[in-house]
């Protein structure tokens, strides 16, 4: 599932970019 990997990669990117911002949605996903 390359789509799933891409999705996780996108989330990781966002986490690194906005590590100072609270991400309830990302936190709830719990990868």
PDB file of C-alpha atoms in Angstrom:
ATOM      1  CA  UNK A   1       0.000   0.000   0.000  1.00  0.00           C
ATOM      2  CA  UNK A   2       2.109   2.880  -1.259  1.00  0.00           C
ATOM      3  CA  UNK A   3      -0.792   5.245  -0.581  1.00  0.00           C
ATOM      4  CA  UNK A   4      -0.708   4.432   3.110  1.00  0.00           C
ATOM      5  CA  UNK A   5       3.047   4.941   3.246  1.00  0.00           C
ATOM      6  CA  UNK A   6       2.668   8.244   1.430  1.00  0.00           C
ATOM      7  CA  UNK A   7       0.010   9.282   3.922  1.00  0.00           C
ATOM      8  CA  UNK A   8       2.222   8.431   6.903  1.00  0.00           C
ATOM      9  CA  UNK A   9       5.134  10.197   5.258  1.00  0.00           C
ATOM     10  CA  UNK A  10       3.011  13.301   4.804  1.00  0.00           C
ATOM     11  CA  UNK A  11       2.026  13.191   8.477  1.00  0.00           C
ATOM     12  CA  UNK A  12       5.638  12.792   9.559  1.00  0.00           C
ATOM     13  CA  UNK A  13       6.547  15.753   7.385  1.00  0.00           C
ATOM     14  CA  UNK A  14       3.835  17.849   9.015  1.00  0.00           C
ATOM     15  CA  UNK A  15       4.944  16.755  12.465  1.00  0.00           C
ATOM     16  CA  UNK A  16       8.501  17.854  11.740  1.00  0.00           C
ATOM     17  CA  UNK A  17       7.335  21.126  10.221  1.00  0.00           C
ATOM     18  CA  UNK A  18       4.769  21.990  12.897  1.00  0.00           C
ATOM     19  CA  UNK A  19       6.326  20.242  15.888  1.00  0.00           C
ATOM     20  CA  UNK A  20       5.650  23.394  17.918  1.00  0.00           C
ATOM     21  CA  UNK A  21       1.946  23.342  17.108  1.00  0.00           C
ATOM     22  CA  UNK A  22      -0.575  21.026  18.793  1.00  0.00           C
ATOM     23  CA  UNK A  23      -1.832  18.337  16.417  1.00  0.00           C
ATOM     24  CA  UNK A  24      -4.859  16.617  18.004  1.00  0.00           C
ATOM     25  CA  UNK A  25      -5.815  14.905  14.747  1.00  0.00           C
ATOM     26  CA  UNK A  26      -2.340  13.476  14.212  1.00  0.00           C
ATOM     27  CA  UNK A  27      -2.095  12.507  17.865  1.00  0.00           C
ATOM     28  CA  UNK A  28      -5.411  10.676  17.680  1.00  0.00           C
ATOM     29  CA  UNK A  29      -4.247   8.595  14.714  1.00  0.00           C
ATOM     30  CA  UNK A  30      -1.330   7.186  16.731  1.00  0.00           C
ATOM     31  CA  UNK A  31       0.857   5.601  14.073  1.00  0.00           C
TER      32      UNK A  31
END
